[in-house]
Coordinates of C-alpha atoms and ligand atoms in Angstrom, one line a residue:
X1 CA -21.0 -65.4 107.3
X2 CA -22.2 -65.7 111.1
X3 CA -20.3 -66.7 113.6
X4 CA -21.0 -70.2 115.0
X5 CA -20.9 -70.5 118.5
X6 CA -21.3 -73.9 120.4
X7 CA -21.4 -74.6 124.0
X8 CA -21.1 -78.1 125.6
X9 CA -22.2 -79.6 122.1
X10 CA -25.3 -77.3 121.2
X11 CA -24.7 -75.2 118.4
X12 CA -26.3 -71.3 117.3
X13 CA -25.6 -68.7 115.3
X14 CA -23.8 -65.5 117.2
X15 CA -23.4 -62.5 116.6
X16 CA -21.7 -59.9 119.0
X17 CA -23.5 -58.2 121.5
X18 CA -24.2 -61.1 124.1
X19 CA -22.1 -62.8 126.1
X20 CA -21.5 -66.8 126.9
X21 CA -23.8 -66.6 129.5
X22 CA -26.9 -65.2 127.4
X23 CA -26.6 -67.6 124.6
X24 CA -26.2 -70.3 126.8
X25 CA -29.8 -69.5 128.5
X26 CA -30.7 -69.7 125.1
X27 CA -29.4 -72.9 123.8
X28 CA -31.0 -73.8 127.4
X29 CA -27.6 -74.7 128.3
X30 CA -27.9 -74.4 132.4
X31 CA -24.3 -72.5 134.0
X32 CA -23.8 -72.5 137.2
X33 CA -24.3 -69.7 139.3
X34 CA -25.2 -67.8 142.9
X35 CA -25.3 -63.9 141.2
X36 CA -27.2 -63.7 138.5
X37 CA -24.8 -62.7 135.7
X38 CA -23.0 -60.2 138.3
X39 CA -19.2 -61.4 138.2
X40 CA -19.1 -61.9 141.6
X41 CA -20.2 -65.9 142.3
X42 CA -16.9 -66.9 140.1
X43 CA -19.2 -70.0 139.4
X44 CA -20.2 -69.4 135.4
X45 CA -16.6 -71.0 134.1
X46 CA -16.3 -71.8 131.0
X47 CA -13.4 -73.4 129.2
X48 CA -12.9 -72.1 125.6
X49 CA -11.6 -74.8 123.3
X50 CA -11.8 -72.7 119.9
X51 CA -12.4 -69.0 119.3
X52 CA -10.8 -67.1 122.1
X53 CA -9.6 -64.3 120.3
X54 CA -14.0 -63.8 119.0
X55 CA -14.7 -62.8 122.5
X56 CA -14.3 -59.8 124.5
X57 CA -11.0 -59.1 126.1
X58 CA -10.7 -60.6 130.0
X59 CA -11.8 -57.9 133.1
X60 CA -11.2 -57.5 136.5
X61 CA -13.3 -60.3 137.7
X62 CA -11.1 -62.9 135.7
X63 CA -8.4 -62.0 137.0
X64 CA -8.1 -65.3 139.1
X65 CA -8.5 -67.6 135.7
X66 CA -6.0 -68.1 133.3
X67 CA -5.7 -70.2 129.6
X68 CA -8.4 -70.8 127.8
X69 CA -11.0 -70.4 131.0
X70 CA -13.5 -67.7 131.4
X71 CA -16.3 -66.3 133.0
X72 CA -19.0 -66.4 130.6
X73 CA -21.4 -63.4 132.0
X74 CA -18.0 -61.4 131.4
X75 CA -17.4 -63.2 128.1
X76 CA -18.5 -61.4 125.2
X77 CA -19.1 -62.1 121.9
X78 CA -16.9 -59.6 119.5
X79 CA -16.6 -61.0 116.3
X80 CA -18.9 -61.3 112.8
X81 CA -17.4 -64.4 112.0
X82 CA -14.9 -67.6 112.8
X83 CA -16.0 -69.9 115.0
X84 CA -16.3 -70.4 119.1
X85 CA -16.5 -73.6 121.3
X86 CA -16.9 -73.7 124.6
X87 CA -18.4 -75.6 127.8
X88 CA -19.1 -75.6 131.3
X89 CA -17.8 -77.0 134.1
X90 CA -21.0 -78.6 134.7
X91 CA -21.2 -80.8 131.2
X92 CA -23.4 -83.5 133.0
X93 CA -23.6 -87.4 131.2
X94 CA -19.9 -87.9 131.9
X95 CA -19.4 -91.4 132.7
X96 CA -17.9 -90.8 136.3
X97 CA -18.5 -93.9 138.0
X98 CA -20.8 -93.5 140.9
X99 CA -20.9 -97.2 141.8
X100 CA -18.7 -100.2 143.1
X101 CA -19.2 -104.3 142.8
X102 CA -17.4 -107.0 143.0
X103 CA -16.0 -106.0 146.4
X104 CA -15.8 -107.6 149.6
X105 CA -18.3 -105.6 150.7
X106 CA -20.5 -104.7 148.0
X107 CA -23.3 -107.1 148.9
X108 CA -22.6 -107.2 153.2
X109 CA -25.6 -106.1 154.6
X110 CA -24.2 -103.3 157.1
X111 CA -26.3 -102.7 160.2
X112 CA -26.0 -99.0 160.2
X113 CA -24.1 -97.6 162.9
X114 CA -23.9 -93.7 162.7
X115 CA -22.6 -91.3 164.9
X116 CA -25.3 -89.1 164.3
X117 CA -28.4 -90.8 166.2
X118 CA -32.5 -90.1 167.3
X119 CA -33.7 -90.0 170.4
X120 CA -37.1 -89.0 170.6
X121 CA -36.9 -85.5 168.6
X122 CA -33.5 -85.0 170.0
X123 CA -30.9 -85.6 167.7
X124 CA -27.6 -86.1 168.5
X125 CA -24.1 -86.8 167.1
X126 CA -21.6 -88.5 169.7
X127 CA -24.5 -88.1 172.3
X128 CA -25.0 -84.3 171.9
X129 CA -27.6 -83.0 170.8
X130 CA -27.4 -80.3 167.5
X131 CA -31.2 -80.7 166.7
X132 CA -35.0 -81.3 168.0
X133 CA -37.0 -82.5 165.0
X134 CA -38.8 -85.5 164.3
X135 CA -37.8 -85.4 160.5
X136 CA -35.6 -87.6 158.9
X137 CA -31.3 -88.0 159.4
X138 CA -29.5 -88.0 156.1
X139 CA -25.5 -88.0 155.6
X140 CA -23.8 -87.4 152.8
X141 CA -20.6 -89.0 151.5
X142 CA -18.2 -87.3 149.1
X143 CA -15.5 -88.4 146.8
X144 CA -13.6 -85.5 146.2
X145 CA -11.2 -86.6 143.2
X146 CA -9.0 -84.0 140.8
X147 CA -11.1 -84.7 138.3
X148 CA -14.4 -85.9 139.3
X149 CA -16.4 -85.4 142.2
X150 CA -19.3 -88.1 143.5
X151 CA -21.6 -87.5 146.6
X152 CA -24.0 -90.2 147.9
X153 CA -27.2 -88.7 149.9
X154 CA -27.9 -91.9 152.3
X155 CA -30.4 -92.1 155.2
X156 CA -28.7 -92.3 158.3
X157 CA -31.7 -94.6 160.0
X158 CA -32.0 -97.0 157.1
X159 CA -28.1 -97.4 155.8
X160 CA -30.4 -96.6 152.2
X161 CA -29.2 -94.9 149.5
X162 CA -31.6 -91.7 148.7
X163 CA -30.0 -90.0 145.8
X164 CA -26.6 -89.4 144.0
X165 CA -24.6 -86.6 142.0
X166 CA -21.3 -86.3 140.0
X167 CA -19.8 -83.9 137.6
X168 CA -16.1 -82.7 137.2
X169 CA -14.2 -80.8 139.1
X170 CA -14.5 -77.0 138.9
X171 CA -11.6 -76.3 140.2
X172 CA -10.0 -77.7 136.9
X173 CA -9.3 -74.1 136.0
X174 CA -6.3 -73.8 138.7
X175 CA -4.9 -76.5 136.9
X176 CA -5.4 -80.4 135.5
X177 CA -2.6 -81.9 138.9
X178 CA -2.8 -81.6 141.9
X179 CA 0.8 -79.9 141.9
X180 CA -0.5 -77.3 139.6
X181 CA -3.4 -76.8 142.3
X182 CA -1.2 -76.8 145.1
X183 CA 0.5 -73.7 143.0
X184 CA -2.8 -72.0 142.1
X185 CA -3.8 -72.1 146.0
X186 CA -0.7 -71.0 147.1
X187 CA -0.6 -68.2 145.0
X188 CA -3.9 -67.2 145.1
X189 CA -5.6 -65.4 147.9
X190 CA -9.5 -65.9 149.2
X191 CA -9.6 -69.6 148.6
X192 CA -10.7 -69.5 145.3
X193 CA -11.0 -73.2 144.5
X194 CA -12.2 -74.0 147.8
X195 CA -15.1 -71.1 147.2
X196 CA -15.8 -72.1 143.6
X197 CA -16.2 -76.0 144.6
X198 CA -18.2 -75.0 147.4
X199 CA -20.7 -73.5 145.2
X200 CA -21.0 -75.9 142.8
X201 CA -21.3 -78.4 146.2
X202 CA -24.1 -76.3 147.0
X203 CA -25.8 -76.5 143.9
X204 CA -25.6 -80.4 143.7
X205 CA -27.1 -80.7 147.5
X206 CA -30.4 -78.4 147.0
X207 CA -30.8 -80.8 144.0
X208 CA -31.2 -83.3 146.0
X209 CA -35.0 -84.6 147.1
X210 CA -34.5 -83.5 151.2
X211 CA -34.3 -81.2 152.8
X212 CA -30.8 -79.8 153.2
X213 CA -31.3 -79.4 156.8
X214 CA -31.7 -82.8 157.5
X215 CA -28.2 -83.5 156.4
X216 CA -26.6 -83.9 160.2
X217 CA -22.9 -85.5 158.7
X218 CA -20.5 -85.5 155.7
X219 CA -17.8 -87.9 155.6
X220 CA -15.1 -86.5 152.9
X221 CA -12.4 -88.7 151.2
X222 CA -9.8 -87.4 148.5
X223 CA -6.6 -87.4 147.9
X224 CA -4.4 -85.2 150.3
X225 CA -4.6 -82.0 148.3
X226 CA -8.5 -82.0 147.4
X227 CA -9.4 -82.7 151.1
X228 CA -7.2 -80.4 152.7
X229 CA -8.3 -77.6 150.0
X230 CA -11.5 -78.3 151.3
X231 CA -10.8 -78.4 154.7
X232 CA -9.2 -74.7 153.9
X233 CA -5.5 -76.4 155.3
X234 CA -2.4 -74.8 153.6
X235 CA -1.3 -77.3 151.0
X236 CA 2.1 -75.6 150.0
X237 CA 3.5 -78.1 152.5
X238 CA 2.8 -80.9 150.4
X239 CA 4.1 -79.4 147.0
X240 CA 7.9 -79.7 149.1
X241 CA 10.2 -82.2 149.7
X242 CA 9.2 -84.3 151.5
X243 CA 5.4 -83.5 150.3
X244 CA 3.3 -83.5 153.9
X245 CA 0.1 -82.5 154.4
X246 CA 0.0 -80.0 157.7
X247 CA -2.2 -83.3 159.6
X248 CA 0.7 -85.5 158.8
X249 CA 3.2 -83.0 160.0
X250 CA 1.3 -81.6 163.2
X251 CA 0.7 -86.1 163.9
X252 CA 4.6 -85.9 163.6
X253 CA 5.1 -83.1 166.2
X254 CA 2.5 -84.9 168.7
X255 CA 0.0 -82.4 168.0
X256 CA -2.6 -84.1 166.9
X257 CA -3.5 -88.2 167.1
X258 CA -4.9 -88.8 164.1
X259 CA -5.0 -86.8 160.2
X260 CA -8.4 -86.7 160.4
X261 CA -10.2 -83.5 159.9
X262 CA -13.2 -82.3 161.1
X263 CA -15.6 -78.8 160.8
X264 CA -18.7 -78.0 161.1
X265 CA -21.6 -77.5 158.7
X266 CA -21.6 -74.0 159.1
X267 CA -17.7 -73.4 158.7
X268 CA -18.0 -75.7 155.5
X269 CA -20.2 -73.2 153.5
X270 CA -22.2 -75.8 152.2
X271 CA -26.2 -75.7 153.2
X272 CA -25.9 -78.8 155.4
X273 CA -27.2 -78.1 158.8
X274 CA -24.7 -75.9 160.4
X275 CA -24.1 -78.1 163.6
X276 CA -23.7 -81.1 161.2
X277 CA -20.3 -82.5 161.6
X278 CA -17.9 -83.0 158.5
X279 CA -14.9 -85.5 158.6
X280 CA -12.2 -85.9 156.4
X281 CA -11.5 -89.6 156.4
X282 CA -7.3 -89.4 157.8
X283 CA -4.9 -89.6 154.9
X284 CA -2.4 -92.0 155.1
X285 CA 1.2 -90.1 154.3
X286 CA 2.2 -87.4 151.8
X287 CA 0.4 -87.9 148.6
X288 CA -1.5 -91.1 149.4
X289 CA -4.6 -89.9 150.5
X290 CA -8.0 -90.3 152.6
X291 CA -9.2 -91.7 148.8
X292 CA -6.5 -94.6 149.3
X293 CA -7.7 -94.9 152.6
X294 CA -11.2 -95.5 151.3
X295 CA -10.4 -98.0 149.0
X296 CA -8.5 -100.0 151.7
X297 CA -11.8 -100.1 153.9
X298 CA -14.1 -101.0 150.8
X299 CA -11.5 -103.6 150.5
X300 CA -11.6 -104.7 154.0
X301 CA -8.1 -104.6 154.2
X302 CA -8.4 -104.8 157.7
X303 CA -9.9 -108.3 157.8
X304 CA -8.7 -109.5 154.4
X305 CA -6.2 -112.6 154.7
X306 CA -5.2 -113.0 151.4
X307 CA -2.5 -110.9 149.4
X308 CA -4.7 -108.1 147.0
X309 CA -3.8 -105.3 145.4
X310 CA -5.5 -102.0 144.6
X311 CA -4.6 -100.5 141.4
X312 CA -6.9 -96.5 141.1
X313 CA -5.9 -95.1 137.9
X314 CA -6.4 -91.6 137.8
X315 CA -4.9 -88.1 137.5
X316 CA -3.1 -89.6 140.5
X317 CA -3.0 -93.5 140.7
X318 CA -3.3 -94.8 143.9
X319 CA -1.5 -97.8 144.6
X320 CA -2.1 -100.2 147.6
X321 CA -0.7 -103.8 148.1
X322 CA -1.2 -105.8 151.1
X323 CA -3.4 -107.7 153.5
X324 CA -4.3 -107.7 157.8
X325 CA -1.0 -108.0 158.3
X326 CA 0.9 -105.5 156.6
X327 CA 0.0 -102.9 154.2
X328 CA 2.1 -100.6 151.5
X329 CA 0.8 -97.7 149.7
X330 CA 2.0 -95.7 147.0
X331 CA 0.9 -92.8 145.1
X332 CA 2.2 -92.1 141.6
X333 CA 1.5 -88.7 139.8
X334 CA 0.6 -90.0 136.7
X335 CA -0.9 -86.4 135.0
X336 CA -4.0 -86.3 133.0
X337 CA -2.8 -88.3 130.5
X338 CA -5.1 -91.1 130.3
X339 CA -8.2 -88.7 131.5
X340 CA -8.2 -87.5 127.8
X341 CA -5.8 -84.0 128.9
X342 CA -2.8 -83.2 127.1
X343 CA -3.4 -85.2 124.1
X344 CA -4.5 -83.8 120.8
X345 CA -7.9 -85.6 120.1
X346 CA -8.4 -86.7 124.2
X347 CA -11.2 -85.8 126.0
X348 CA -13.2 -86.7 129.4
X349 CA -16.0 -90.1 128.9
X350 CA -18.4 -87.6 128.3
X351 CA -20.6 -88.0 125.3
X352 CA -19.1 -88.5 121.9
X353 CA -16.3 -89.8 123.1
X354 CA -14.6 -92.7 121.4
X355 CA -14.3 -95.6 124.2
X356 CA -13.5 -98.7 122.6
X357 CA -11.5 -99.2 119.2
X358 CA -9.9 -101.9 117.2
X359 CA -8.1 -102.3 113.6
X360 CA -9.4 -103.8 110.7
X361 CA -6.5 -106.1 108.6
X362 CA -6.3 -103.6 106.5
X363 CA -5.7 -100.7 109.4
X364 CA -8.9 -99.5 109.3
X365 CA -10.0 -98.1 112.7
X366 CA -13.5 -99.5 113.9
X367 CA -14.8 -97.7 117.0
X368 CA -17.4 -97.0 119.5
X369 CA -18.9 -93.7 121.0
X370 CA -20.4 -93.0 124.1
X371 CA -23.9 -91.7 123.4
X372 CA -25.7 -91.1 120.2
X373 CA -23.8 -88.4 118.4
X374 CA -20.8 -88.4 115.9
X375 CA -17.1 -88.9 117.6
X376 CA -15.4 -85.4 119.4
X377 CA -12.8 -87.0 120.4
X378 CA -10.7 -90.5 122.4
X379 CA -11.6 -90.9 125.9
X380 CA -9.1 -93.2 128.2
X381 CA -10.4 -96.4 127.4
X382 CA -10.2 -96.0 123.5
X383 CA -6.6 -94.7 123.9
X384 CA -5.6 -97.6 125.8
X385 CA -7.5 -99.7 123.0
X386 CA -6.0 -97.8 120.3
X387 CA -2.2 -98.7 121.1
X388 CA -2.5 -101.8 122.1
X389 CA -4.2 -102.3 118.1
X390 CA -1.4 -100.6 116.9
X391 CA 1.1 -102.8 119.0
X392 CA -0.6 -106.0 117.8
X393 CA -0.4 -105.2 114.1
X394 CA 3.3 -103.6 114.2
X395 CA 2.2 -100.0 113.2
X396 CA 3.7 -98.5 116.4
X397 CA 6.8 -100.2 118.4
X398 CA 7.8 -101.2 121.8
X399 CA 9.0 -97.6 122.1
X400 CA 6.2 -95.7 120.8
X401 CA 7.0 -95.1 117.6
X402 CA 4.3 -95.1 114.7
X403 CA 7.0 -97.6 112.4
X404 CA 5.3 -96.3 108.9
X405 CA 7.0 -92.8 110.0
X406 CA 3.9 -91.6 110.1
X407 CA 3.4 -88.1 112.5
X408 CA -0.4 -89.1 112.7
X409 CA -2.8 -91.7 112.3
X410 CA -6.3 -91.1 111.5
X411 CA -9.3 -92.7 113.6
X412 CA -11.6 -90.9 111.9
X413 CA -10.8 -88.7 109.0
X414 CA -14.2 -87.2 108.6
X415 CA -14.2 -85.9 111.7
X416 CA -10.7 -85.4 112.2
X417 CA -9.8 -87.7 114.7
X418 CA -6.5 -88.3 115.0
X419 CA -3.9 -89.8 116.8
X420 CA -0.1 -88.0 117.2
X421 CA 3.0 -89.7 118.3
X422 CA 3.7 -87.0 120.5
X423 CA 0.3 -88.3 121.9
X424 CA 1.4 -91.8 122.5
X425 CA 4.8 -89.6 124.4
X426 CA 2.8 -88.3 127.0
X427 CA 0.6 -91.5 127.4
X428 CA 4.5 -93.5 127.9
X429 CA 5.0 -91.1 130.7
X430 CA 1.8 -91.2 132.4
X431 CA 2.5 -95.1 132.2
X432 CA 5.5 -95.0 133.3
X433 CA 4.7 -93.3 136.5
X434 CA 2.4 -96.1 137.0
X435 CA 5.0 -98.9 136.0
X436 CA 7.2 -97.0 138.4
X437 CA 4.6 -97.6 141.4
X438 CA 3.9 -100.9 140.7
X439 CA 7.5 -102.1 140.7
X440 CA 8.4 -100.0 144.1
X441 CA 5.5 -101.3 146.2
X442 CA 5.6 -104.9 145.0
X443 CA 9.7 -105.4 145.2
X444 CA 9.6 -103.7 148.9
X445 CA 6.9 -105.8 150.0
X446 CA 8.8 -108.4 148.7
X447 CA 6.7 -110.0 146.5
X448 CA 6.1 -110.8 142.6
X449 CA 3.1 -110.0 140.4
X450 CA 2.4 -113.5 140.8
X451 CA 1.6 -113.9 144.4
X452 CA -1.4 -111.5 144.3
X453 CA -4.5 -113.0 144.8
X454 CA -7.0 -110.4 143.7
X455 CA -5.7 -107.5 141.9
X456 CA -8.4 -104.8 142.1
X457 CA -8.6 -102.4 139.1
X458 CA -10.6 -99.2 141.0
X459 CA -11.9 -95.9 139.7
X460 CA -13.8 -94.8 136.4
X461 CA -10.9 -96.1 133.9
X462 CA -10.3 -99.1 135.8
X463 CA -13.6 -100.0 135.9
X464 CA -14.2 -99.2 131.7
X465 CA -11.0 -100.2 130.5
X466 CA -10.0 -103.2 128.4
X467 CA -8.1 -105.2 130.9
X468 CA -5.9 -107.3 127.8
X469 CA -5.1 -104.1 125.8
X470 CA -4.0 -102.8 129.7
X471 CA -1.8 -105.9 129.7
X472 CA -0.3 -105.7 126.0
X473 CA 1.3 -102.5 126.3
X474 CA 1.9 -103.2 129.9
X475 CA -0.5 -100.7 131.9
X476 CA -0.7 -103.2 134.2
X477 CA 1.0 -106.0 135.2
X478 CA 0.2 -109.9 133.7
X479 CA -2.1 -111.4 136.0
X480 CA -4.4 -114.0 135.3
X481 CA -7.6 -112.4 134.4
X482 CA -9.2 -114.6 136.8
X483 CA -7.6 -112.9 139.2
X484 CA -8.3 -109.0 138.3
X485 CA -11.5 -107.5 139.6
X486 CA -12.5 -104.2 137.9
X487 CA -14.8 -102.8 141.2
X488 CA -15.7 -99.1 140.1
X489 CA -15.1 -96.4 142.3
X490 CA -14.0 -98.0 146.0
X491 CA -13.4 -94.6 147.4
X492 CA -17.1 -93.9 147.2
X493 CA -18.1 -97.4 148.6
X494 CA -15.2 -96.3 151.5
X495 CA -16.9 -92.7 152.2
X496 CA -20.1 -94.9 152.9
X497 CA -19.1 -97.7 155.1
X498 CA -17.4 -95.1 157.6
X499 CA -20.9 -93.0 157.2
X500 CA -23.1 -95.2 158.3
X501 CA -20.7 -97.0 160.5
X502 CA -19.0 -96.0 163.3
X503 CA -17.0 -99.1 163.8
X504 CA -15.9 -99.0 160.1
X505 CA -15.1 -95.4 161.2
X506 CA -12.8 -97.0 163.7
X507 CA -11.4 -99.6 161.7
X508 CA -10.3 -96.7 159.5
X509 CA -8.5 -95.2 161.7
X510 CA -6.3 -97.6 162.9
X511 CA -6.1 -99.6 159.3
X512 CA -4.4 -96.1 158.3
X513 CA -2.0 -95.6 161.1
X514 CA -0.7 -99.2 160.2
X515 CA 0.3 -98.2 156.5
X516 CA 3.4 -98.0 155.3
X517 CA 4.3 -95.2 153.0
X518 CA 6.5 -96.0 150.0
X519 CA 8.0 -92.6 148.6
X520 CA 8.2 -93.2 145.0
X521 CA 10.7 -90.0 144.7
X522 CA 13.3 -90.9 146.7
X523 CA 13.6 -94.7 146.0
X524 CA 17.0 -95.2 144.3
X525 CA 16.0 -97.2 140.9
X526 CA 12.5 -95.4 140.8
X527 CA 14.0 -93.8 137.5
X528 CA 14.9 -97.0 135.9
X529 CA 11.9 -98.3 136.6
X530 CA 9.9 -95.5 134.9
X531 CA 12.2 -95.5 131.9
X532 CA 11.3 -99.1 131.7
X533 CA 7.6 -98.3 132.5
X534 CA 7.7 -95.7 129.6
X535 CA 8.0 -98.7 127.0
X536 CA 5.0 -101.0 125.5
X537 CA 5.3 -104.2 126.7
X538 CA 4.1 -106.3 129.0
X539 CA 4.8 -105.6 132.8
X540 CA 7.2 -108.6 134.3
X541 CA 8.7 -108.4 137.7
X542 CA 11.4 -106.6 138.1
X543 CA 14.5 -108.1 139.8
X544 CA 13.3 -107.6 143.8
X545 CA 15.3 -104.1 145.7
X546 CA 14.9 -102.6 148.7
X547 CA 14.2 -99.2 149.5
Ligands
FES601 S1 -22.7 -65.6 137.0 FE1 -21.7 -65.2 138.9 S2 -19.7 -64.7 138.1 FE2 -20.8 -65.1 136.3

């Protein structure tokens, strides 16, 4: 009996000899890379999700990865038989939401307003000049999230979009949090995740249709952790009490006036022009990040007079409540719960996954996949589905548990799909994070649910998920449905407007030095709250505190 090998969903027989890498040129499986098979670029990760112990024992070049990741030039196949699965950190078709809509100002015509400019063939950024050419000026924006990463290529003269990209984060193999990441950095010498996403940065920017030259500015949000890895900061500050990024903390010491960041092209590694400017959008306080900030600008926050919330579910869900006169923000580490990780049959919206579900009478589970192929597995939105069936026809309680005293229940028993309690545990948590949040921010700003005009629902999940199911086992809170906007990914729309606009650049700036920071971990019922959070049922206001 062969071994059967399979590597982001193509399958081959394997027998030992080559490594990951080889039968992945094969299956015509494309891995990243910069050396050609040499164990040097650190770009050809794989994670291995069956079959580690078939492969070759981990060298000196791996010394950096731990669990189930691999480099898979240096991964070799070693046994007759069994089975191996693996994929890249490059699957492709995930559904990573590139777009926003339904936002203030989705469909404003911006007159573009860059800093970087033409005159004749000079051109210039702030006035001085970095290039003579008469060729085009691109800019790229970036949203550089835990999990996903999204650039927008747009021409700088025009305000058009040229091209996008996204694909996950590679730098999932320092771990799935941003804590975890903070750990790996700090531990790690050579900037390893900065270095890796660099390359894979690379890759995606010579794929684009221009020349990379031409790219004169990068504006780069994220949350505090993924900008300032990128920006090569320290982040062990922000892993501490009281969890500051080294901007925030210089700003405090008069240092610096603003937590913006800015390099160069060069410095950045990336194959921009090397005099083109990039800028890390300023992030607001500890946590809450220059993504946060980017969703208050695609909100207009800064010009908006009624009461809105944003709501960015995520590895870390950004919360934001507020309006032109006063803003709260919030930032709620949620884990990667409802991204698919740490649950038995989760995985990314990628292809195969199961995103919508709902039970027959008789507790049959009917389903749909993304894609054409069979089911691998429950993506976010089918896991919020999935309880919120099993809540409605009294198989699983207010408290989680499955009330048949069942350990599992099957979604699909042919392919073994199936859904644990201990599943539906770390899915209360994540939630209760996010219940947390919401009762923090709204109770110090002093209002309920209720008085919330527009509740935005941002990001990938908020954009795909089911917004009663949400409500039913109390994801989020019980707003009228007229009133909830689910606008894709803001941060991205954000990144844009301060590209191709200086005076949204401006209005950035100063919307962010107006915020006010609610630290979740040191408000004194934030516990009760989450316990509460932690439940299924529907979010109500919680009696009003203050911080
Ligand atoms: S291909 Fe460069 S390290 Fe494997």
């Amino acid at each position: 009996m062969a071994l059967s090998l399979t590597i982001n969903g193509h399958s081959t027989e394997a027998a030992p000899g080559p490594s990951l890498f080889d039968y992945a040129e094969r299956l015509g499986v494309s891995v990243p890379t910069s050396c050609q098979k040499q164990g040097k670029c650190k770009e050809c990760i794989v994670e291995v999700t069956a079959g580690m112990d078939a492969l070759s024992p981990r060298t000196r070049h791996e010394e950096h990865l731990k669990g189930n990741f691999r480099l898979s030039c240096r991964s070799h196949v070693v046994a007759e038989a069994g089975e191996v699965r693996c994929h890249t950190m490059r699957r492709g078709q995930m559904r990573i939401e590139r777009h926003a809509l339904g936002l203030p100002t989705t469909n404003e015509r911006i007159t573009p307003d860059p800093a970087v400019t033409r005159h004749g063939d000079r051109i210039l950024i702030d006035g001085e000049e970095i290039e003579r050419s008469a060729g085009p000026i691109h800019g790229i924006a970036m949203d550089l999230g835990t999990t996903t990463i999204v650039l927008r290529l747009i021409d700088l003269e025009t305000g058009e979009l040229v091209a996008d990209s996204s694909f996950e984060n590679p730098q999932r193999f320092g771990g799935s949090d941003v804590m975890s990441r903070i750990h790996y950095d700090t531990e790690h010498r050579g900037k390893l995740l900065m270095r890796t996403l660099a390359g894979y940065l690379t890759h995606a920017i010579e794929e684009f249709p221009v020349d990379p030259r031409t790219i004169y500015e990068m504006v780069v949000v994220g949350n505090s952790t993924m900008r300032d890895i990128f920006f090569r900061q320290s982040v062990y500050s922000i892993g501490q009490n009281p969890y500051r990024s080294i901007t925030e903390i210089e700003m405090a010491e008069g240092r610096r006036p603003t937590t913006s960041l800015t390099t160069t092209g060069r410095r950045s590694l990336l194959p921009i022009h090397p005099r083109a400017r990039v800028y890390g959008a300023p992030v607001v306080s500890g946590h809450v990040g220059a993504d946060a900030a980017a969703c208050m600008l695609a909100v207009d926050l800064a010009h908006e007079s009624r009461l809105v919330a944003v709501m960015d579910i995520g590895t870390n869900t950004e919360l934001i409540v507020g309006n032109r006169e006063r803003v709260l923000a919030a930032s709620c580490p949620a884990g990667p719960a409802f991204e698919g990780g740490a649950i038995a049959c989760g995985m990314p919206a990628l292809d195969g996954a199961i995103d919508t579900v709902s039970l027959d009478d008789d507790g049959r589970c009917r389903f749909s996949i993304i894609g054409d192929g069979p089911p691998a597995g429950i993506c976010g939105s089918g896991l919020i589905d999935l309880m919120s069936e099993l809540l409605r026809t009294g198989r699983m309680n207010e408290m989680g548990r499955f009330e048949d005293g069942a350990a599992r229940i099957a979604v699909d028993e042919r392919h073994d799909i199936f859904f644990l309690e201990s599943d539906v545990n770390e899915l209360a948590q994540a939630k209760g994070a996010n219940v947390a949040g919401l009762h923090v921010v709204f109770s110090q700003f002093g209002v309920d649910f209720d008085d919330v005009e527009v509740f935005y629902l941002a990001g990938g999940f908020g954009r795909h998920v089911n917004v009663a199911a949400s409500q039913r086992i109390g994801l989020i809170p019980n707003v009228p449905a007229s009133r909830i906007q689910q606008v894709g990914n803001a941060a991205i729309e954000g990144a844009t407007l301060a590209l191709v606009s200086q005076a949204r650049r401006r209005d950035l700036e100063a919307l962010v030095g107006r915020v006010e920071h609610c630290r979740l971990e040191t408000h004194a019922r934030f516990f009760d709250f989450f316990v509460e959070g932690c439940q299924f049922k529907p979010v109500t206001p919680m009696p009003r505190v203050s911080g």
